[in-house]
PDB file of C-alpha atoms in Angstrom:
ATOM      1  CA  UNK A   1     265.492 -68.269  33.422  1.00  0.00           C
ATOM      2  CA  UNK A   2     264.803 -68.545  36.766  1.00  0.00           C
ATOM      3  CA  UNK A   3     263.235 -66.456  38.646  1.00  0.00           C
ATOM      4  CA  UNK A   4     265.693 -65.836  40.588  1.00  0.00           C
ATOM      5  CA  UNK A   5     267.553 -63.767  37.131  1.00  0.00           C
ATOM      6  CA  UNK A   6     263.477 -62.676  36.425  1.00  0.00           C
ATOM      7  CA  UNK A   7     263.984 -60.805  40.018  1.00  0.00           C
ATOM      8  CA  UNK A   8     266.965 -59.008  39.569  1.00  0.00           C
ATOM      9  CA  UNK A   9     266.295 -57.674  36.674  1.00  0.00           C
ATOM     10  CA  UNK A  10     263.274 -56.587  37.733  1.00  0.00           C
ATOM     11  CA  UNK A  11     265.361 -54.642  40.220  1.00  0.00           C
ATOM     12  CA  UNK A  12     268.051 -53.783  38.059  1.00  0.00           C
ATOM     13  CA  UNK A  13     264.970 -51.656  35.760  1.00  0.00           C
ATOM     14  CA  UNK A  14     262.924 -50.066  39.129  1.00  0.00           C
ATOM     15  CA  UNK A  15     266.522 -48.289  40.233  1.00  0.00           C
ATOM     16  CA  UNK A  16     266.601 -46.835  36.946  1.00  0.00           C
ATOM     17  CA  UNK A  17     263.207 -45.285  37.080  1.00  0.00           C
ATOM     18  CA  UNK A  18     263.265 -42.263  38.299  1.00  0.00           C
ATOM     19  CA  UNK A  19     260.879 -41.755  40.698  1.00  0.00           C
ATOM     20  CA  UNK A  20     260.771 -38.109  41.303  1.00  0.00           C
ATOM     21  CA  UNK A  21     259.691 -37.123  37.686  1.00  0.00           C
ATOM     22  CA  UNK A  22     257.171 -40.452  38.255  1.00  0.00           C
ATOM     23  CA  UNK A  23     255.568 -38.238  41.007  1.00  0.00           C
ATOM     24  CA  UNK A  24     256.319 -35.005  40.270  1.00  0.00           C
ATOM     25  CA  UNK A  25     253.768 -36.488  37.078  1.00  0.00           C
ATOM     26  CA  UNK A  26     251.717 -38.510  39.223  1.00  0.00           C
ATOM     27  CA  UNK A  27     251.231 -34.878  40.823  1.00  0.00           C
ATOM     28  CA  UNK A  28     250.322 -32.960  37.955  1.00  0.00           C
ATOM     29  CA  UNK A  29     248.103 -34.992  37.010  1.00  0.00           C
ATOM     30  CA  UNK A  30     246.089 -35.072  39.975  1.00  0.00           C
ATOM     31  CA  UNK A  31     246.543 -31.062  40.379  1.00  0.00           C
ATOM     32  CA  UNK A  32     244.795 -31.042  37.222  1.00  0.00           C
ATOM     33  CA  UNK A  33     241.940 -33.181  38.101  1.00  0.00           C
ATOM     34  CA  UNK A  34     241.307 -30.950  40.700  1.00  0.00           C
ATOM     35  CA  UNK A  35     241.027 -27.758  39.173  1.00  0.00           C
ATOM     36  CA  UNK A  36     238.301 -29.641  36.037  1.00  0.00           C
ATOM     37  CA  UNK A  37     236.799 -30.260  39.227  1.00  0.00           C
ATOM     38  CA  UNK A  38     236.515 -26.998  40.715  1.00  0.00           C
ATOM     39  CA  UNK A  39     236.067 -25.455  36.917  1.00  0.00           C
ATOM     40  CA  UNK A  40     233.295 -27.732  36.172  1.00  0.00           C
ATOM     41  CA  UNK A  41     231.662 -26.753  39.516  1.00  0.00           C
ATOM     42  CA  UNK A  42     231.890 -23.454  39.045  1.00  0.00           C
ATOM     43  CA  UNK A  43     230.291 -23.499  35.268  1.00  0.00           C
ATOM     44  CA  UNK A  44     227.348 -25.349  37.010  1.00  0.00           C
ATOM     45  CA  UNK A  45     226.983 -22.294  39.782  1.00  0.00           C
ATOM     46  CA  UNK A  46     227.737 -19.601  37.350  1.00  0.00           C
ATOM     47  CA  UNK A  47     225.004 -20.873  35.295  1.00  0.00           C
ATOM     48  CA  UNK A  48     222.319 -21.350  37.627  1.00  0.00           C
ATOM     49  CA  UNK A  49     220.113 -18.984  38.322  1.00  0.00           C
ATOM     50  CA  UNK A  50     219.211 -19.524  41.104  1.00  0.00           C
ATOM     51  CA  UNK A  51     222.586 -19.301  42.768  1.00  0.00           C
ATOM     52  CA  UNK A  52     223.226 -16.346  41.654  1.00  0.00           C
ATOM     53  CA  UNK A  53     219.902 -15.168  39.927  1.00  0.00           C
ATOM     54  CA  UNK A  54     219.341 -11.488  38.487  1.00  0.00           C
ATOM     55  CA  UNK A  55     217.320  -9.168  40.997  1.00  0.00           C
ATOM     56  CA  UNK A  56     216.962  -6.362  40.020  1.00  0.00           C
ATOM     57  CA  UNK A  57     217.150  -4.297  36.580  1.00  0.00           C
ATOM     58  CA  UNK A  58     217.848   0.022  37.177  1.00  0.00           C
ATOM     59  CA  UNK A  59     216.248   1.961  33.533  1.00  0.00           C
ATOM     60  CA  UNK A  60     217.349   5.347  33.600  1.00  0.00           C
ATOM     61  CA  UNK A  61     216.676   7.455  30.123  1.00  0.00           C
ATOM     62  CA  UNK A  62     214.041   9.922  29.595  1.00  0.00           C
ATOM     63  CA  UNK A  63     210.663   7.310  28.464  1.00  0.00           C
ATOM     64  CA  UNK A  64     207.698   8.707  27.816  1.00  0.00           C
ATOM     65  CA  UNK A  65     206.096   5.960  25.205  1.00  0.00           C
ATOM     66  CA  UNK A  66     208.437   3.025  26.772  1.00  0.00           C
ATOM     67  CA  UNK A  67     206.054   1.786  29.822  1.00  0.00           C
ATOM     68  CA  UNK A  68     207.923  -0.973  32.722  1.00  0.00           C
ATOM     69  CA  UNK A  69     205.243  -3.451  31.189  1.00  0.00           C
ATOM     70  CA  UNK A  70     206.590  -3.004  27.661  1.00  0.00           C
ATOM     71  CA  UNK A  71     210.572  -3.582  29.330  1.00  0.00           C
ATOM     72  CA  UNK A  72     209.556  -6.236  32.003  1.00  0.00           C
ATOM     73  CA  UNK A  73     207.792  -8.545  28.538  1.00  0.00           C
ATOM     74  CA  UNK A  74     211.170  -7.957  26.904  1.00  0.00           C
ATOM     75  CA  UNK A  75     213.547  -9.123  28.966  1.00  0.00           C
ATOM     76  CA  UNK A  76     210.648 -12.078  31.005  1.00  0.00           C
ATOM     77  CA  UNK A  77     213.137 -14.496  29.065  1.00  0.00           C
ATOM     78  CA  UNK A  78     216.407 -12.675  29.288  1.00  0.00           C
ATOM     79  CA  UNK A  79     215.406 -13.037  33.021  1.00  0.00           C
ATOM     80  CA  UNK A  80     215.858 -16.613  33.562  1.00  0.00           C
ATOM     81  CA  UNK A  81     219.974 -16.906  33.460  1.00  0.00           C
ATOM     82  CA  UNK A  82     222.000 -15.697  36.205  1.00  0.00           C
ATOM     83  CA  UNK A  83     223.868 -13.291  36.758  1.00  0.00           C
ATOM     84  CA  UNK A  84     226.724 -14.295  34.411  1.00  0.00           C
ATOM     85  CA  UNK A  85     225.059 -15.990  32.209  1.00  0.00           C
ATOM     86  CA  UNK A  86     223.539 -13.517  30.997  1.00  0.00           C
ATOM     87  CA  UNK A  87     224.256 -11.588  27.190  1.00  0.00           C
ATOM     88  CA  UNK A  88     223.556  -8.459  27.860  1.00  0.00           C
ATOM     89  CA  UNK A  89     224.045  -8.141  24.078  1.00  0.00           C
ATOM     90  CA  UNK A  90     220.823 -10.264  23.969  1.00  0.00           C
ATOM     91  CA  UNK A  91     219.721  -7.330  26.509  1.00  0.00           C
ATOM     92  CA  UNK A  92     220.307  -5.316  24.777  1.00  0.00           C
ATOM     93  CA  UNK A  93     218.868  -6.730  20.966  1.00  0.00           C
ATOM     94  CA  UNK A  94     215.513  -7.315  23.292  1.00  0.00           C
ATOM     95  CA  UNK A  95     215.169  -4.229  24.789  1.00  0.00           C
ATOM     96  CA  UNK A  96     216.272  -2.658  21.009  1.00  0.00           C
ATOM     97  CA  UNK A  97     213.322  -4.175  19.384  1.00  0.00           C
ATOM     98  CA  UNK A  98     210.729  -2.495  21.749  1.00  0.00           C
ATOM     99  CA  UNK A  99     208.373  -0.055  18.255  1.00  0.00           C
ATOM    100  CA  UNK A 100     209.800   3.210  20.956  1.00  0.00           C
ATOM    101  CA  UNK A 101     212.961   2.718  21.358  1.00  0.00           C
ATOM    102  CA  UNK A 102     216.387   4.199  19.648  1.00  0.00           C
ATOM    103  CA  UNK A 103     219.311   2.143  21.516  1.00  0.00           C
ATOM    104  CA  UNK A 104     219.648   0.860  24.457  1.00  0.00           C
ATOM    105  CA  UNK A 105     222.827   0.426  26.841  1.00  0.00           C
ATOM    106  CA  UNK A 106     223.559  -2.832  29.389  1.00  0.00           C
ATOM    107  CA  UNK A 107     226.043  -3.224  31.768  1.00  0.00           C
ATOM    108  CA  UNK A 108     226.366  -5.508  34.847  1.00  0.00           C
ATOM    109  CA  UNK A 109     226.493  -4.261  37.671  1.00  0.00           C
ATOM    110  CA  UNK A 110     227.538  -6.485  40.800  1.00  0.00           C
ATOM    111  CA  UNK A 111     226.743  -8.086  42.808  1.00  0.00           C
ATOM    112  CA  UNK A 112     223.221  -8.999  40.890  1.00  0.00           C
ATOM    113  CA  UNK A 113     222.234  -5.815  38.636  1.00  0.00           C
ATOM    114  CA  UNK A 114     221.965  -4.463  35.107  1.00  0.00           C
ATOM    115  CA  UNK A 115     222.134  -1.521  34.962  1.00  0.00           C
ATOM    116  CA  UNK A 116     220.578  -0.342  31.406  1.00  0.00           C
ATOM    117  CA  UNK A 117     220.323   2.776  29.535  1.00  0.00           C
ATOM    118  CA  UNK A 118     217.434   3.904  27.261  1.00  0.00           C
ATOM    119  CA  UNK A 119     217.166   6.019  23.891  1.00  0.00           C
ATOM    120  CA  UNK A 120     213.722   6.688  22.649  1.00  0.00           C
ATOM    121  CA  UNK A 121     212.844   7.679  19.601  1.00  0.00           C
ATOM    122  CA  UNK A 122     212.615  11.274  18.966  1.00  0.00           C
ATOM    123  CA  UNK A 123     209.746  11.166  16.875  1.00  0.00           C
ATOM    124  CA  UNK A 124     209.301  14.887  14.310  1.00  0.00           C
ATOM    125  CA  UNK A 125     206.978  13.867  11.682  1.00  0.00           C
ATOM    126  CA  UNK A 126     204.328  11.310  10.348  1.00  0.00           C
ATOM    127  CA  UNK A 127     205.141   9.485   7.666  1.00  0.00           C
ATOM    128  CA  UNK A 128     203.233   7.748   4.092  1.00  0.00           C
ATOM    129  CA  UNK A 129     200.208   7.456   7.272  1.00  0.00           C
ATOM    130  CA  UNK A 130     201.489   4.814   9.135  1.00  0.00           C
ATOM    131  CA  UNK A 131     204.939   4.883  10.364  1.00  0.00           C
ATOM    132  CA  UNK A 132     207.320   7.499  11.215  1.00  0.00           C
ATOM    133  CA  UNK A 133     210.439   9.444  11.146  1.00  0.00           C
ATOM    134  CA  UNK A 134     212.819  10.301  13.396  1.00  0.00           C
ATOM    135  CA  UNK A 135     215.537  14.080  14.476  1.00  0.00           C
ATOM    136  CA  UNK A 136     217.675  11.262  11.548  1.00  0.00           C
ATOM    137  CA  UNK A 137     215.279  10.641   8.974  1.00  0.00           C
ATOM    138  CA  UNK A 138     215.330   6.910   9.411  1.00  0.00           C
ATOM    139  CA  UNK A 139     211.615   5.568   9.508  1.00  0.00           C
ATOM    140  CA  UNK A 140     210.103   3.282  11.626  1.00  0.00           C
ATOM    141  CA  UNK A 141     207.146   1.398  12.637  1.00  0.00           C
ATOM    142  CA  UNK A 142     205.466   2.713  16.151  1.00  0.00           C
ATOM    143  CA  UNK A 143     201.657   2.543  17.706  1.00  0.00           C
ATOM    144  CA  UNK A 144     199.969   5.440  18.846  1.00  0.00           C
ATOM    145  CA  UNK A 145     201.012   7.720  21.899  1.00  0.00           C
ATOM    146  CA  UNK A 146     199.324  10.647  22.986  1.00  0.00           C
ATOM    147  CA  UNK A 147     202.513  12.401  24.070  1.00  0.00           C
ATOM    148  CA  UNK A 148     203.711  12.988  20.918  1.00  0.00           C
ATOM    149  CA  UNK A 149     201.354  15.356  19.429  1.00  0.00           C
ATOM    150  CA  UNK A 150     200.889  16.898  16.241  1.00  0.00           C
ATOM    151  CA  UNK A 151     203.677  16.551  13.536  1.00  0.00           C
ATOM    152  CA  UNK A 152     203.886  17.500   9.965  1.00  0.00           C
ATOM    153  CA  UNK A 153     202.809  14.856   7.279  1.00  0.00           C
ATOM    154  CA  UNK A 154     206.119  13.752   5.379  1.00  0.00           C
ATOM    155  CA  UNK A 155     205.148  11.396   2.143  1.00  0.00           C
ATOM    156  CA  UNK A 156     208.218  10.506  -0.167  1.00  0.00           C
ATOM    157  CA  UNK A 157     208.952   7.354  -2.039  1.00  0.00           C
ATOM    158  CA  UNK A 158     210.080   3.976  -0.077  1.00  0.00           C
ATOM    159  CA  UNK A 159     214.664   5.694   0.791  1.00  0.00           C
ATOM    160  CA  UNK A 160     213.829   9.202   0.451  1.00  0.00           C
ATOM    161  CA  UNK A 161     212.301  10.072   4.016  1.00  0.00           C
ATOM    162  CA  UNK A 162     216.049  11.767   4.744  1.00  0.00           C
ATOM    163  CA  UNK A 163     215.733  13.760   1.092  1.00  0.00           C
ATOM    164  CA  UNK A 164     211.658  14.770   2.454  1.00  0.00           C
ATOM    165  CA  UNK A 165     212.492  15.608   5.506  1.00  0.00           C
ATOM    166  CA  UNK A 166     216.241  17.655   5.021  1.00  0.00           C
ATOM    167  CA  UNK A 167     213.527  19.665   1.995  1.00  0.00           C
ATOM    168  CA  UNK A 168     211.039  19.688   4.616  1.00  0.00           C
ATOM    169  CA  UNK A 169     213.037  21.626   7.414  1.00  0.00           C
ATOM    170  CA  UNK A 170     214.277  23.860   4.327  1.00  0.00           C
ATOM    171  CA  UNK A 171     210.789  24.716   3.446  1.00  0.00           C
ATOM    172  CA  UNK A 172     209.210  25.312   6.368  1.00  0.00           C
ATOM    173  CA  UNK A 173     212.366  27.257   7.524  1.00  0.00           C
ATOM    174  CA  UNK A 174     211.760  29.979   4.674  1.00  0.00           C
ATOM    175  CA  UNK A 175     207.917  29.756   5.162  1.00  0.00           C
ATOM    176  CA  UNK A 176     207.607  30.254   9.182  1.00  0.00           C
ATOM    177  CA  UNK A 177     210.428  33.824   8.533  1.00  0.00           C
ATOM    178  CA  UNK A 178     207.489  34.444   7.086  1.00  0.00           C
ATOM    179  CA  UNK A 179     204.054  34.557   9.254  1.00  0.00           C
ATOM    180  CA  UNK A 180     203.298  30.340   7.444  1.00  0.00           C
ATOM    181  CA  UNK A 181     203.293  27.228   8.662  1.00  0.00           C
ATOM    182  CA  UNK A 182     204.474  23.951   6.702  1.00  0.00           C
ATOM    183  CA  UNK A 183     201.460  20.966   7.419  1.00  0.00           C
ATOM    184  CA  UNK A 184     203.089  18.611   5.094  1.00  0.00           C
ATOM    185  CA  UNK A 185     205.014  17.554   2.457  1.00  0.00           C
ATOM    186  CA  UNK A 186     205.633  15.138   0.102  1.00  0.00           C
ATOM    187  CA  UNK A 187     207.310  13.684  -2.916  1.00  0.00           C
ATOM    188  CA  UNK A 188     205.764  12.126  -5.774  1.00  0.00           C
ATOM    189  CA  UNK A 189     207.400   9.065  -7.842  1.00  0.00           C
ATOM    190  CA  UNK A 190     208.579  11.053 -10.216  1.00  0.00           C
ATOM    191  CA  UNK A 191     209.935  13.016  -8.539  1.00  0.00           C
ATOM    192  CA  UNK A 192     207.503  16.638  -7.551  1.00  0.00           C
ATOM    193  CA  UNK A 193     206.826  18.731  -4.465  1.00  0.00           C
ATOM    194  CA  UNK A 194     203.504  19.332  -2.833  1.00  0.00           C
ATOM    195  CA  UNK A 195     202.420  21.034  -0.060  1.00  0.00           C
ATOM    196  CA  UNK A 196     200.269  21.864   2.301  1.00  0.00           C
ATOM    197  CA  UNK A 197     200.151  25.108   4.669  1.00  0.00           C
ATOM    198  CA  UNK A 198     198.857  25.229   7.893  1.00  0.00           C
ATOM    199  CA  UNK A 199     195.758  27.664   6.442  1.00  0.00           C
ATOM    200  CA  UNK A 200     195.013  24.379   4.138  1.00  0.00           C
ATOM    201  CA  UNK A 201     196.569  25.732   0.904  1.00  0.00           C
ATOM    202  CA  UNK A 202     198.396  23.827  -1.136  1.00  0.00           C
ATOM    203  CA  UNK A 203     201.361  24.413  -2.984  1.00  0.00           C
ATOM    204  CA  UNK A 204     202.521  22.302  -6.165  1.00  0.00           C
ATOM    205  CA  UNK A 205     206.325  23.097  -6.239  1.00  0.00           C
ATOM    206  CA  UNK A 206     206.986  20.503  -9.072  1.00  0.00           C
ATOM    207  CA  UNK A 207     210.753  18.959  -9.310  1.00  0.00           C
ATOM    208  CA  UNK A 208     212.683  21.790  -9.317  1.00  0.00           C
ATOM    209  CA  UNK A 209     213.847  25.072  -7.742  1.00  0.00           C
ATOM    210  CA  UNK A 210     211.591  25.126  -4.683  1.00  0.00           C
ATOM    211  CA  UNK A 211     212.869  27.576  -2.994  1.00  0.00           C
ATOM    212  CA  UNK A 212     212.401  30.111  -5.711  1.00  0.00           C
ATOM    213  CA  UNK A 213     208.970  28.966  -5.487  1.00  0.00           C
ATOM    214  CA  UNK A 214     208.558  29.470  -2.137  1.00  0.00           C
ATOM    215  CA  UNK A 215     210.075  32.096  -2.092  1.00  0.00           C
ATOM    216  CA  UNK A 216     207.571  33.320  -5.102  1.00  0.00           C
ATOM    217  CA  UNK A 217     204.448  32.510  -2.952  1.00  0.00           C
ATOM    218  CA  UNK A 218     205.550  34.603  -0.305  1.00  0.00           C
ATOM    219  CA  UNK A 219     206.351  37.674  -2.815  1.00  0.00           C
ATOM    220  CA  UNK A 220     202.791  37.304  -4.455  1.00  0.00           C
ATOM    221  CA  UNK A 221     200.072  36.388  -1.591  1.00  0.00           C
ATOM    222  CA  UNK A 222     200.159  40.275  -0.079  1.00  0.00           C
ATOM    223  CA  UNK A 223     198.205  40.065  -3.548  1.00  0.00           C
ATOM    224  CA  UNK A 224     196.384  36.750  -3.719  1.00  0.00           C
ATOM    225  CA  UNK A 225     194.923  38.228   0.012  1.00  0.00           C
ATOM    226  CA  UNK A 226     193.841  41.053  -1.146  1.00  0.00           C
ATOM    227  CA  UNK A 227     191.084  38.914  -3.016  1.00  0.00           C
ATOM    228  CA  UNK A 228     187.715  39.084  -2.044  1.00  0.00           C
ATOM    229  CA  UNK A 229     188.226  34.903  -2.760  1.00  0.00           C
ATOM    230  CA  UNK A 230     189.943  32.493  -0.292  1.00  0.00           C
ATOM    231  CA  UNK A 231     192.925  30.716  -1.426  1.00  0.00           C
ATOM    232  CA  UNK A 232     193.123  27.210  -2.142  1.00  0.00           C
ATOM    233  CA  UNK A 233     195.514  25.919  -4.884  1.00  0.00           C
ATOM    234  CA  UNK A 234     198.802  27.976  -5.920  1.00  0.00           C
ATOM    235  CA  UNK A 235     200.183  25.836  -9.309  1.00  0.00           C
ATOM    236  CA  UNK A 236     204.014  27.738  -9.161  1.00  0.00           C
ATOM    237  CA  UNK A 237     205.060  25.171 -12.158  1.00  0.00           C
ATOM    238  CA  UNK A 238     206.251  28.251 -13.794  1.00  0.00           C
ATOM    239  CA  UNK A 239     209.154  29.549 -15.105  1.00  0.00           C
ATOM    240  CA  UNK A 240     208.173  33.389 -14.407  1.00  0.00           C
ATOM    241  CA  UNK A 241     203.982  33.003 -13.062  1.00  0.00           C
ATOM    242  CA  UNK A 242     201.949  30.893 -10.930  1.00  0.00           C
ATOM    243  CA  UNK A 243     198.333  29.933 -11.584  1.00  0.00           C
ATOM    244  CA  UNK A 244     195.623  30.676  -8.456  1.00  0.00           C
ATOM    245  CA  UNK A 245     193.047  28.007  -7.290  1.00  0.00           C
ATOM    246  CA  UNK A 246     190.429  29.857  -5.392  1.00  0.00           C
ATOM    247  CA  UNK A 247     187.945  27.841  -3.196  1.00  0.00           C
ATOM    248  CA  UNK A 248     184.301  29.483  -4.082  1.00  0.00           C
ATOM    249  CA  UNK A 249     185.947  28.073  -7.524  1.00  0.00           C
ATOM    250  CA  UNK A 250     186.490  24.013  -6.293  1.00  0.00           C
ATOM    251  CA  UNK A 251     183.133  24.242  -4.203  1.00  0.00           C
ATOM    252  CA  UNK A 252     180.584  25.034  -7.774  1.00  0.00           C
ATOM    253  CA  UNK A 253     182.710  23.113  -9.299  1.00  0.00           C
ATOM    254  CA  UNK A 254     181.914  19.168  -6.418  1.00  0.00           C
TER     255      UNK A 254
END
């Protein structure tokens, strides 16, 4: 085959090519490459903490147990990220890990601010000595704060905190309307209830009929108060009666 034949064959093939389609595909390829480059550069900028830093964190919500220093320490590493790459869920988790924070909500505010709303634990009692109970009966650990003030002492087996708090509220309300203040309440592993009043009187309530037994104490206390000795302990674990321990007798026994 001569070079002339080869040349004519190639000319024929080139005439059959859809050049409009080829140039269209080539144009589309350049567009896709351009978009990929733009997306790559945008990703670099969005994740560049120097280009788009988080300039401020606005904290709202009433708090008197969580300091600014604790919040800054919790967010220190997360603040090194850019405004767009910072994960608000991680910020929320870091804040909620603070001991006195019950709940946190976080959102971005353009152009460079995070807005945070904190809800602190609403503590209502001590729990098993060194822990705390919040208003929902949930146990949490946190360092002591002066703003907490005096709280009742509650105790019980693991998983029984809500029951103990509910019972405390019921007994406390009945006692309070009759002039008594419930200082502590505990539930033993055998599910027996023990209470003490702020005047130092110990109450043994047993396992059942707690409210009825408290009412029995309220009814009989005026008679006990007339005695020459002070009441130290009242055992109400009887169906119809009670046993009284006197302070003088207990002091003499030691």
